[in-house]
Tab-separated table of C-alpha atoms in Angstrom:
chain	number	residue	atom	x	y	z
A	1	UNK	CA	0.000	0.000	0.000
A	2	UNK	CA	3.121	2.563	0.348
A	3	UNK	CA	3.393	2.283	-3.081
A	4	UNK	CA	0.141	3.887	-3.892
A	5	UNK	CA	0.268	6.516	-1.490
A	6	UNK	CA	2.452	9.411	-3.630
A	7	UNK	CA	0.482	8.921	-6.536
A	8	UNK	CA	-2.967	8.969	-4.337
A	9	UNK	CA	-1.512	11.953	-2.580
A	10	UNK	CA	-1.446	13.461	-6.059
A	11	UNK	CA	-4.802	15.796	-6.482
A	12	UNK	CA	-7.388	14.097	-8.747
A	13	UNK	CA	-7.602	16.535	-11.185
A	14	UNK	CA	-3.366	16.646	-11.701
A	15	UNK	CA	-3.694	12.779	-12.331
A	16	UNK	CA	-6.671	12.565	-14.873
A	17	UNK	CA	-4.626	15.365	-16.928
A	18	UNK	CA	-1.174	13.425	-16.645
A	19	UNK	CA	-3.601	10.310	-18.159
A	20	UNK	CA	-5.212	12.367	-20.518
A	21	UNK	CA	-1.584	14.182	-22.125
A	22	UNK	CA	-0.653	10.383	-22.691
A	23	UNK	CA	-4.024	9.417	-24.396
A	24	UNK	CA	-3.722	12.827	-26.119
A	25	UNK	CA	-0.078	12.314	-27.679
A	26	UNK	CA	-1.293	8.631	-29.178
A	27	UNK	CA	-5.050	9.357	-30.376
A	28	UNK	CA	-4.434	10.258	-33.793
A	29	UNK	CA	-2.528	7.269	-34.193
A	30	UNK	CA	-5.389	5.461	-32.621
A	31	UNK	CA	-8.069	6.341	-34.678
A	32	UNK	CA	-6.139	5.906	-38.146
A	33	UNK	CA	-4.830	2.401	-36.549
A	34	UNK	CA	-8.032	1.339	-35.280
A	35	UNK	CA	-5.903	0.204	-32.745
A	36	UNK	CA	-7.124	-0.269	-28.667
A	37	UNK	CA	-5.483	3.150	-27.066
A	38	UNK	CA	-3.049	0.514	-24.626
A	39	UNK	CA	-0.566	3.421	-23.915
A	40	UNK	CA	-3.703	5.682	-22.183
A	41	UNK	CA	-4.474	2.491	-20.093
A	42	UNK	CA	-1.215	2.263	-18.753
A	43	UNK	CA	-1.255	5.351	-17.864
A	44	UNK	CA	-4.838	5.340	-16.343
A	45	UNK	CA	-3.456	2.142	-14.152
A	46	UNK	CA	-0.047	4.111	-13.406
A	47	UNK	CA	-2.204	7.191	-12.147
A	48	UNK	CA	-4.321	4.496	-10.302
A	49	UNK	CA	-7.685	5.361	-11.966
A	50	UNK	CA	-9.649	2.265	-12.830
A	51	UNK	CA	-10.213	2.192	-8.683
A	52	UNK	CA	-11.241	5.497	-7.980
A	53	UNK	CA	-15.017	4.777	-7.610
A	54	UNK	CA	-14.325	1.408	-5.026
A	55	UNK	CA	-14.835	2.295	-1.792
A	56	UNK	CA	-12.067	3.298	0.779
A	57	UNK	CA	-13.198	0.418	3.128
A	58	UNK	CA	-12.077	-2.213	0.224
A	59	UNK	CA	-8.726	-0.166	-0.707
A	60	UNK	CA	-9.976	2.440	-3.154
A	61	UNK	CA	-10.832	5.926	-2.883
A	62	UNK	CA	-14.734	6.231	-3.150
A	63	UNK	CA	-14.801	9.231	-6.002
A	64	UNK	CA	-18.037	10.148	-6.288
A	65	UNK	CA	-19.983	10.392	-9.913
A	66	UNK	CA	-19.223	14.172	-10.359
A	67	UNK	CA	-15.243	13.541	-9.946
A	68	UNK	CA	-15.815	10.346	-12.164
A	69	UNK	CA	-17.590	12.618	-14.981
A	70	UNK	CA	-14.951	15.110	-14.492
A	71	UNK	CA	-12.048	12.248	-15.715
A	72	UNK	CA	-13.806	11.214	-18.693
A	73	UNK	CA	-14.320	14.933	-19.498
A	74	UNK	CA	-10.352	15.167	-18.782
A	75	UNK	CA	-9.120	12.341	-20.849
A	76	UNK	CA	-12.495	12.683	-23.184
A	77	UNK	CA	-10.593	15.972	-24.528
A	78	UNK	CA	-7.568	14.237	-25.666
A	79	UNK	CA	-8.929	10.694	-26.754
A	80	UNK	CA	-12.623	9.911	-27.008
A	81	UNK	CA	-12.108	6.258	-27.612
A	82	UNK	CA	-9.529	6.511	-24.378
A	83	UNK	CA	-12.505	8.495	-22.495
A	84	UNK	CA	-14.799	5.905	-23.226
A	85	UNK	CA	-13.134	2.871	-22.474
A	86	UNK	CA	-12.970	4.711	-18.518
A	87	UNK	CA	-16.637	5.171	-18.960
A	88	UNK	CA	-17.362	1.770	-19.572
A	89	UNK	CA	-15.577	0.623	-16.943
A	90	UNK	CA	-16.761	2.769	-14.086
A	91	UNK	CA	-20.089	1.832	-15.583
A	92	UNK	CA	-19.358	-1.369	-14.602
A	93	UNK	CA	-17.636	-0.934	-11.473
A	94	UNK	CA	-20.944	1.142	-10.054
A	95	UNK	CA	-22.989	-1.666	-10.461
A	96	UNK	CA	-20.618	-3.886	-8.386
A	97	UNK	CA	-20.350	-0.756	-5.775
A	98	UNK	CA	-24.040	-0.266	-5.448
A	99	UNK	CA	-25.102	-4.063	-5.919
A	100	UNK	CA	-22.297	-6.320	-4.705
A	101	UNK	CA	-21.359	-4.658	-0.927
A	102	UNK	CA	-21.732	-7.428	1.516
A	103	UNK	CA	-21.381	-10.051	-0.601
A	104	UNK	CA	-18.211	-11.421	0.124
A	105	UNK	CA	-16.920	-12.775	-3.276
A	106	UNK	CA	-18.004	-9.410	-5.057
A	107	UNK	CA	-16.604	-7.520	-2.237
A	108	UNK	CA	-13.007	-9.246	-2.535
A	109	UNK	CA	-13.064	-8.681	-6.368
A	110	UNK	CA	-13.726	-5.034	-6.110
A	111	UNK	CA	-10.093	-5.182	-3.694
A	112	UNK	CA	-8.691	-6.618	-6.894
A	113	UNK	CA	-10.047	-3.637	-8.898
A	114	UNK	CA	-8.359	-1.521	-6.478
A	115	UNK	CA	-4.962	-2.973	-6.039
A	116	UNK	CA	-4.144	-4.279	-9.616
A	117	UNK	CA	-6.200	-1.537	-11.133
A	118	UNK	CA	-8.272	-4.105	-13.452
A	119	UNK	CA	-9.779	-3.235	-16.393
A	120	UNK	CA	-13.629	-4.534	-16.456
A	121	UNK	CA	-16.357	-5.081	-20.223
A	122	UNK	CA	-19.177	-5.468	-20.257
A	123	UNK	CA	-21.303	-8.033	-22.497
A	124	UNK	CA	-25.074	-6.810	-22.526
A	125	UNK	CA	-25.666	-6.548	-26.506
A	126	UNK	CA	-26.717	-10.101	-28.081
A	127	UNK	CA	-27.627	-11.010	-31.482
A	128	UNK	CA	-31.559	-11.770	-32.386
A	129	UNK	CA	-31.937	-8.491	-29.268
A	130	UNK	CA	-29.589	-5.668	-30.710
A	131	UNK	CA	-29.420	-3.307	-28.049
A	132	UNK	CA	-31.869	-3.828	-26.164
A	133	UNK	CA	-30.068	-4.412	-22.477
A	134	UNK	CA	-33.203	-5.252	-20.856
A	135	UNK	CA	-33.827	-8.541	-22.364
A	136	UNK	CA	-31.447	-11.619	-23.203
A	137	UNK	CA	-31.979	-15.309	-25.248
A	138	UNK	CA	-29.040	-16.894	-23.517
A	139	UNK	CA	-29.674	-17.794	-20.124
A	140	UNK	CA	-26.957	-19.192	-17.735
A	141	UNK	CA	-26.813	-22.696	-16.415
A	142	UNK	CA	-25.915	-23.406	-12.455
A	143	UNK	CA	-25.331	-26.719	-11.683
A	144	UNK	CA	-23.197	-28.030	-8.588
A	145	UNK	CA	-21.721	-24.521	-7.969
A	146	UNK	CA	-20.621	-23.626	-11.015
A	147	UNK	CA	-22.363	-21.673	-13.522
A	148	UNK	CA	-21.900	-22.090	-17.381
A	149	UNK	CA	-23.298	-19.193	-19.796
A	150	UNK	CA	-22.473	-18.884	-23.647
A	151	UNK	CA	-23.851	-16.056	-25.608
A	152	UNK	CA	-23.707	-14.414	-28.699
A	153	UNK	CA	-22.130	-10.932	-27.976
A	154	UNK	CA	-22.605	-9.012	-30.793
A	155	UNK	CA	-20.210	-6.106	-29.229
A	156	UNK	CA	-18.423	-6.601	-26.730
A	157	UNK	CA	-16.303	-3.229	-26.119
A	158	UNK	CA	-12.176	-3.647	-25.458
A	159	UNK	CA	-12.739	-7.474	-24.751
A	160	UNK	CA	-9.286	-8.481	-25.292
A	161	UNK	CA	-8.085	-6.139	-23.662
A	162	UNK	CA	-9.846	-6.721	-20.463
A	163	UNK	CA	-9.403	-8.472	-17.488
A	164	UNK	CA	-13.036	-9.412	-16.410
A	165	UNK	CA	-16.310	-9.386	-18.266
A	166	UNK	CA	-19.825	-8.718	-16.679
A	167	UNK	CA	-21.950	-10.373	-19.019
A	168	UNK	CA	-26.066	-10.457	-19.065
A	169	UNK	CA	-28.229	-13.304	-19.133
A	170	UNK	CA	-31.355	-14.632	-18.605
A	171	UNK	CA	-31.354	-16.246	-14.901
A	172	UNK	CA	-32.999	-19.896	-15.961
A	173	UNK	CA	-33.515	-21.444	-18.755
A	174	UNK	CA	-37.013	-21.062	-18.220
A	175	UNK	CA	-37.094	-17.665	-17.311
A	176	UNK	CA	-38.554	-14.545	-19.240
A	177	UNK	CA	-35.626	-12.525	-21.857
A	178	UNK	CA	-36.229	-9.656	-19.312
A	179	UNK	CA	-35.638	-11.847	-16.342
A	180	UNK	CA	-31.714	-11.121	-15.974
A	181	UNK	CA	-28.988	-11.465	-13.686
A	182	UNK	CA	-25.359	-10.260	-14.989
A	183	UNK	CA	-22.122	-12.748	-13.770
A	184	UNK	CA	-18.556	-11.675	-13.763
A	185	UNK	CA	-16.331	-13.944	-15.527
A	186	UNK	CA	-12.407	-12.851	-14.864
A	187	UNK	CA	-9.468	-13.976	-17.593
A	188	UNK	CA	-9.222	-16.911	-17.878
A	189	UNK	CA	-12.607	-18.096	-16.890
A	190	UNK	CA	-13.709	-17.802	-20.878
A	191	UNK	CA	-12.901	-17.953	-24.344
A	192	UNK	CA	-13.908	-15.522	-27.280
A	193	UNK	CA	-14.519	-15.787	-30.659
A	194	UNK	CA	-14.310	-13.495	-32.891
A	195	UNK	CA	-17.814	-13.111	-34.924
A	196	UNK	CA	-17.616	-8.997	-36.143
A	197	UNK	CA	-14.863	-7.028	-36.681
A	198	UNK	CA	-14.585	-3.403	-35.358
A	199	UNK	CA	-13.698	-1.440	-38.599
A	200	UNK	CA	-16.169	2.125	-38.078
A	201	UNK	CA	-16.897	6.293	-38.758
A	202	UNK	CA	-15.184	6.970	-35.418
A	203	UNK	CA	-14.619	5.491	-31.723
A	204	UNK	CA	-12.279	3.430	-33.742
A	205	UNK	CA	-10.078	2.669	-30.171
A	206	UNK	CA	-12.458	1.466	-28.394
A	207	UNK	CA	-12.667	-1.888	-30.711
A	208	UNK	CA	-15.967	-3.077	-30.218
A	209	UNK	CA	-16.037	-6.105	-31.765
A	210	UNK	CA	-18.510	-9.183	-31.754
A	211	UNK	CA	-17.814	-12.534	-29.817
A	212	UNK	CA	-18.927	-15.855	-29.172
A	213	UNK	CA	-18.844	-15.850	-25.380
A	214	UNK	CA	-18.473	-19.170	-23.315
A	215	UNK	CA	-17.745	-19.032	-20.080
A	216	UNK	CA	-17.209	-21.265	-16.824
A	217	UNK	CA	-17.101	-19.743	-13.452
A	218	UNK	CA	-18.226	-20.677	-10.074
A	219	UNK	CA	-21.871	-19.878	-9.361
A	220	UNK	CA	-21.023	-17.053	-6.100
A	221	UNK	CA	-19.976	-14.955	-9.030
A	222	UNK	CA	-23.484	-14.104	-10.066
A	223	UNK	CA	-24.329	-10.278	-8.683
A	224	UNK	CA	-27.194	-10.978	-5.728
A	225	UNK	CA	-29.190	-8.551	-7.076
A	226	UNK	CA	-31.584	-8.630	-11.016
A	227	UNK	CA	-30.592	-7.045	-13.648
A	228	UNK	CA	-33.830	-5.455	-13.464
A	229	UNK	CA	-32.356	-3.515	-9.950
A	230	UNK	CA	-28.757	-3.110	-11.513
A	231	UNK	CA	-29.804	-1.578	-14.889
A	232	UNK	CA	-32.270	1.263	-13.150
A	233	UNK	CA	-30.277	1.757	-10.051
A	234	UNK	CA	-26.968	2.326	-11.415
A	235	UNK	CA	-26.431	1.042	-14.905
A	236	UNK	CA	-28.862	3.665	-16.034
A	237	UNK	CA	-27.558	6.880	-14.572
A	238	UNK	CA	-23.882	6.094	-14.674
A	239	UNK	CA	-24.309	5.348	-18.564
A	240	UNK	CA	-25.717	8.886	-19.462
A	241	UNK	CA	-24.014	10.943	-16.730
A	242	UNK	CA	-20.326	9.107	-17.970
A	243	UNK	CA	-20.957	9.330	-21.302
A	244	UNK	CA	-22.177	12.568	-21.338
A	245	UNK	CA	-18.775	13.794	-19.652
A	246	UNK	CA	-16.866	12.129	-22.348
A	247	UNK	CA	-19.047	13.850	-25.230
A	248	UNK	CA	-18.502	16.820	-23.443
A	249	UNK	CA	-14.944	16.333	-23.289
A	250	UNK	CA	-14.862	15.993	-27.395
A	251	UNK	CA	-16.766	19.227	-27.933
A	252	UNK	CA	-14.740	21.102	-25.467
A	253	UNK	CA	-11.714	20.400	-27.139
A	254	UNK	CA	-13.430	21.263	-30.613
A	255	UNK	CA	-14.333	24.346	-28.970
A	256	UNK	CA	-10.847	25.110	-27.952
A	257	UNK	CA	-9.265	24.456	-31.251
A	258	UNK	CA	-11.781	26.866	-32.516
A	259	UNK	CA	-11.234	29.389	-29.920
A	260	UNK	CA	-7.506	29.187	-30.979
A	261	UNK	CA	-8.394	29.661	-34.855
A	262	UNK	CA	-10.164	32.782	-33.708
A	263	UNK	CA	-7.362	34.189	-31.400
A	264	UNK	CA	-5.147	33.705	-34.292
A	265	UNK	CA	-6.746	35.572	-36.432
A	266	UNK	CA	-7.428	38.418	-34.561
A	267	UNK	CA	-3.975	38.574	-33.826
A	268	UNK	CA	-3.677	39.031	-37.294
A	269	UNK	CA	-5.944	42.062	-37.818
A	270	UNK	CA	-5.939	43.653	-34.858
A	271	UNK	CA	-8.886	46.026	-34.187
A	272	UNK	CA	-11.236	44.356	-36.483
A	273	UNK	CA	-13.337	41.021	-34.965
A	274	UNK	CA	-12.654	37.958	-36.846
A	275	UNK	CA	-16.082	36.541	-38.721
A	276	UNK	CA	-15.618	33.126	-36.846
A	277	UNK	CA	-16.419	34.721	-33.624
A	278	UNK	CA	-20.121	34.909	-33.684
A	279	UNK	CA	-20.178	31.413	-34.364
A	280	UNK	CA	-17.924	31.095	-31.352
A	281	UNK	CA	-20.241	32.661	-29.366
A	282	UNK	CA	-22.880	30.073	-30.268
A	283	UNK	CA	-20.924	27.028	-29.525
A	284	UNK	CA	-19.814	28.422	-26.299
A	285	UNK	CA	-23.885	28.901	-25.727
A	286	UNK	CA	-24.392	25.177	-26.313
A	287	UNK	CA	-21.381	24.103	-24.701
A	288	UNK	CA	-22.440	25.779	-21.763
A	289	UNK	CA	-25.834	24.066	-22.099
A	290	UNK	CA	-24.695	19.908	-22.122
A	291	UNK	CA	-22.565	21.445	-18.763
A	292	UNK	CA	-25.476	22.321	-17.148
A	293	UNK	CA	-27.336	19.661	-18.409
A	294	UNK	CA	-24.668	16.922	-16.957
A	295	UNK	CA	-24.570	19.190	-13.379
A	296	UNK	CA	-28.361	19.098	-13.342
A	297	UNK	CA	-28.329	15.174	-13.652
A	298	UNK	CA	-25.358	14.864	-11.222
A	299	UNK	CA	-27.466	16.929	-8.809
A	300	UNK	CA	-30.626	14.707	-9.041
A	301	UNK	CA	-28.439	11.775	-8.781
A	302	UNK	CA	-27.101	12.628	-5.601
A	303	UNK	CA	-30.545	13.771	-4.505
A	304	UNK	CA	-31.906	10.149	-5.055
A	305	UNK	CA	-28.961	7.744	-4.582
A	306	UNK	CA	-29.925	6.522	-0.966
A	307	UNK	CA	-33.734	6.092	-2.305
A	308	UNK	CA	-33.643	2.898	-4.158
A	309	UNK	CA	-37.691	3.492	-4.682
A	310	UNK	CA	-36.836	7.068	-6.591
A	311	UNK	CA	-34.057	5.381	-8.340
A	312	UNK	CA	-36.433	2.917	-10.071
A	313	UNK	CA	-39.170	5.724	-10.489
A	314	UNK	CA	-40.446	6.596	-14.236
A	315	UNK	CA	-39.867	10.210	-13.342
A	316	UNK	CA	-36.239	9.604	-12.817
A	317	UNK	CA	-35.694	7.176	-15.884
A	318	UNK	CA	-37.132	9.814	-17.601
A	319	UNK	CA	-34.421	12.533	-16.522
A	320	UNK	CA	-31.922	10.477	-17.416
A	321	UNK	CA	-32.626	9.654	-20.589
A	322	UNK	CA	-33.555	13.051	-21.658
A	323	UNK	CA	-29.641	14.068	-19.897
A	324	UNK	CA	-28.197	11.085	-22.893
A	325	UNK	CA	-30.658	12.568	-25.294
A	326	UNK	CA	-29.728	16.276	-25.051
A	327	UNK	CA	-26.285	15.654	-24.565
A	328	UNK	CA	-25.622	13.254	-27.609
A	329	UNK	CA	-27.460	15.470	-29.998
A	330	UNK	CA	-26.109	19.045	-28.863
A	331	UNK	CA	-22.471	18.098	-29.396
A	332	UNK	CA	-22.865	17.505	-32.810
A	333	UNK	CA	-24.081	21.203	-33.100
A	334	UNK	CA	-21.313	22.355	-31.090
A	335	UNK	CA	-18.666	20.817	-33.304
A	336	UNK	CA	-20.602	21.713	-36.514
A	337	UNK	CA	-19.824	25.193	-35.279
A	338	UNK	CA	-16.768	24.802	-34.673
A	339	UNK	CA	-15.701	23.421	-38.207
A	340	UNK	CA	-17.130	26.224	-39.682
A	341	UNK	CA	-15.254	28.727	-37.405
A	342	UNK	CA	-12.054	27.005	-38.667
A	343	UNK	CA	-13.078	26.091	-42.073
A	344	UNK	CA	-10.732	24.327	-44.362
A	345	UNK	CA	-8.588	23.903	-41.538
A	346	UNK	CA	-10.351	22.437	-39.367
A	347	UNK	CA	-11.596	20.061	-42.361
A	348	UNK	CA	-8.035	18.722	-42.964
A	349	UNK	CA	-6.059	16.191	-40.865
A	350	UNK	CA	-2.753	17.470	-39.291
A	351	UNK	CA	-3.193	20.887	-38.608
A	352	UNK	CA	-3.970	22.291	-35.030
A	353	UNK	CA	-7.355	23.020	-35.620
A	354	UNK	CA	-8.359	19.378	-36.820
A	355	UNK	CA	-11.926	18.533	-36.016
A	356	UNK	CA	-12.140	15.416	-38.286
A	357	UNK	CA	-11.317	12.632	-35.622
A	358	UNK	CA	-14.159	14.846	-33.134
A	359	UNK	CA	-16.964	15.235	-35.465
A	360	UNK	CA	-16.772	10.897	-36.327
A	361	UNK	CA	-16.678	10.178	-32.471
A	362	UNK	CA	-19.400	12.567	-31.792
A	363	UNK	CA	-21.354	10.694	-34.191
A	364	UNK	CA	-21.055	7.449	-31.959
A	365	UNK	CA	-23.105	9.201	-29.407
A	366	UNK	CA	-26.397	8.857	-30.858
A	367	UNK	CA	-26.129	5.407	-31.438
A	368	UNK	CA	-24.975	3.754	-28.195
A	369	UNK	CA	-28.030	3.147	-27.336
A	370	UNK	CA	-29.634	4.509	-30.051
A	371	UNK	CA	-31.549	8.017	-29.424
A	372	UNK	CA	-34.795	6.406	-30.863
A	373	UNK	CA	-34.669	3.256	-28.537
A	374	UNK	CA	-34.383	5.429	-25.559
A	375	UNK	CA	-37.060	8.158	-26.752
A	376	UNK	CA	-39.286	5.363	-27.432
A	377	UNK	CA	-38.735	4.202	-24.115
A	378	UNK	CA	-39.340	7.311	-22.925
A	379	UNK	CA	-42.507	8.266	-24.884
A	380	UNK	CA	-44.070	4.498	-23.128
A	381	UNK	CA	-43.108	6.190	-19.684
A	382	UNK	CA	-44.537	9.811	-20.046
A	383	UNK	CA	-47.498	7.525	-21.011
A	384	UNK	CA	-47.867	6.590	-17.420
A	385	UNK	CA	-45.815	9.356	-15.671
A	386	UNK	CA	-46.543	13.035	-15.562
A	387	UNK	CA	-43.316	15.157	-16.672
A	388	UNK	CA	-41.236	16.702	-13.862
A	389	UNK	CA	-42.049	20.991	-14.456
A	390	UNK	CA	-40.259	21.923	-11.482
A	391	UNK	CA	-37.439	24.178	-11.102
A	392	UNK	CA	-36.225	22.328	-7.823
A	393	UNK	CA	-37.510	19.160	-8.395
């Protein structure tokens, strides 16, 4: 434990931005490579990152979901496939924080997380389902302690790369699709095979490709609680808030680069106001909007994280969803602004105002899970629920 202790003693906010200058000086490579960003995870693990959200009772530093948002913002800004690889993992990690305390093999496998600073996927997606989270076909088999689950993982983010996989599945073979329970399997515990090959627009690093999952493990590593409790408890509002950081990472670097295409030219004629900066103004507007929009979600979070009852409430699926919603479709405005602030500049690869690698990972953002799955989601809910109105609700 000495050993952690000068980089812990570090503050957060130094650490995420010695990560993120790493991630930063190897993302261009990453997205023409299509290559998993392995220099930003050392450097997440060397900054002692992947544990941040475990608690301090099981040897990590319980960061709570603003400070989380605020590293994938950090390294979000420098690599977006980097960014969202940390997502995705403390995605998963919150559901073993808030579902798998006081459970004693779950509890001893978030120490691991701490102290080797283990990188965690997730399986949820499954062909003949697409993304639809909330219901599987395979269903894992428990017999004599040992449970047995293989399933056709149509994306299964960083897999190789990984050193556990939390992987959904119906809980019998009898049981209904939407009757889940999700099992960790560590390294070594399964084999993959490759069915799709990650080759896409943007998000490139992040190589998502499909598997055939099979898996052995023994049956105590199944998480207590249903799916049903993990995906609207924690899955649910870790997904958007994370994500949302990370998207607002991209378009806050976009807006930077832009900001420094404006600067530049003004330095250039002084006195007169370069005829980028209007448009400026505008992205700065929306950029200012997803913050506020990813404060006001952190702020109901916190407001309802002890209430497992509100955290399972339409009203507060709702929220969330409209947070993803807003969020995924506003950066694409932001960076649309910003490419016409730096023009045929900001078109081309290699200069300093390059918003090519940006504007393909923002485009990723709409589709994981798609917009129109969620808003018909929603849409079924405001069915049954009346719509929050309240300032200070």
């Amino acid at each position: 434990m000495n050993e952690l202790r000068p980089v812990r003693a570090l503050a957060l906010a130094e650490r995420a931005k010695r990560a993120a200058a790493v991630a930063g000086a190897h993302a261009d490579d990453v997205d023409a490579s299509g290559r998993f960003p392995q220099e930003a995870l050392d450097a997440m693990r060397a900054e002692l990152l992947l544990g941040l959200q475990i608690p301090v009772a099981l040897g990590g530093e319980g960061a709570s979901t603003a400070e989380l948002a605020e590293v994938c913002s950090v390294i979000g800004q420098a690599c977006a496939a980097a960014g969202m690889i940390f997502a995705m993992h403390q995605i998963k990690v919150s559901s073993l924080v808030a579902h798998g305390q006081g459970d004693a093999w779950h509890e001893g496998f978030m120490r691991r997380i701490a102290a080797e600073q283990l990188l965690l996927a997730s399986a949820t997606t499954e062909g003949g389902i697409g993304g639809n989270l909330r219901n599987s076909i395979c269903a894992v088999e428990v017999a004599d302690g040992i449970c047995r689950l293989e399933k056709d993982a149509t994306v299964i983010s960083y897999a190789e790369a990984a050193d556990a996989i939390l992987v959904t599945s119906r809980a019998k073979a009898d049981s209904a699709p939407s009757d889940q329970v999700m099992t960790v399997f560590l390294k070594g515990q399964y084999s993959l095979d490759k069915t799709h090959h990650w080759d896409t627009l943007g998000m490139r690093g992040t190589r998502s490709d499909g598997f055939l999952f099979k898996g052995e493990a023994p049956a105590c590593q199944i998480l207590p609680k249903p799916f049903a409790e993990i995906a609207a408890q924690s899955m649910l509002v870790y997904s958007h808030i994370l994500w949302s950081g990370v998207w607002f990472g991209i378009a806050a670097d976009a807006f930077a680069r832009a900001q420094a295409f404006v600067k530049a030219a003004a330095r250039k004629s002084p006195g007169s106001v370069p005829p980028g900066a209007l448009r400026l103004a505008e992205a700065s507007n929306l950029l200012q909007l997803v913050k506020s929009n990813i404060l006001a979600a952190l702020q109901q979070y916190e407001a309802a994280r002890e209430d497992e009852t509100r955290l399972s409430s339409m009203s507060f699926a709702v929220s969330m969803n409209n947070v993803k919603i807003a969020s995924s479709q506003t950066i694409l405005d932001i960076i649309n602004h910003c490419l016409l602030v730096c023009g045929i500049m900001g078109y081309k690869n290699g200069t300093p105002y390059s918003l090519g690698r940006h504007l393909r990972d923002a485009h990723s953002a709409q589709l994981m899970i798609s917009n129109d799955r969620i808003l018909g989601n929603t849409s079924t809910l405001l069915l049954m629920n009346r719509q929050d109105t309240s300032l200070l609700g």
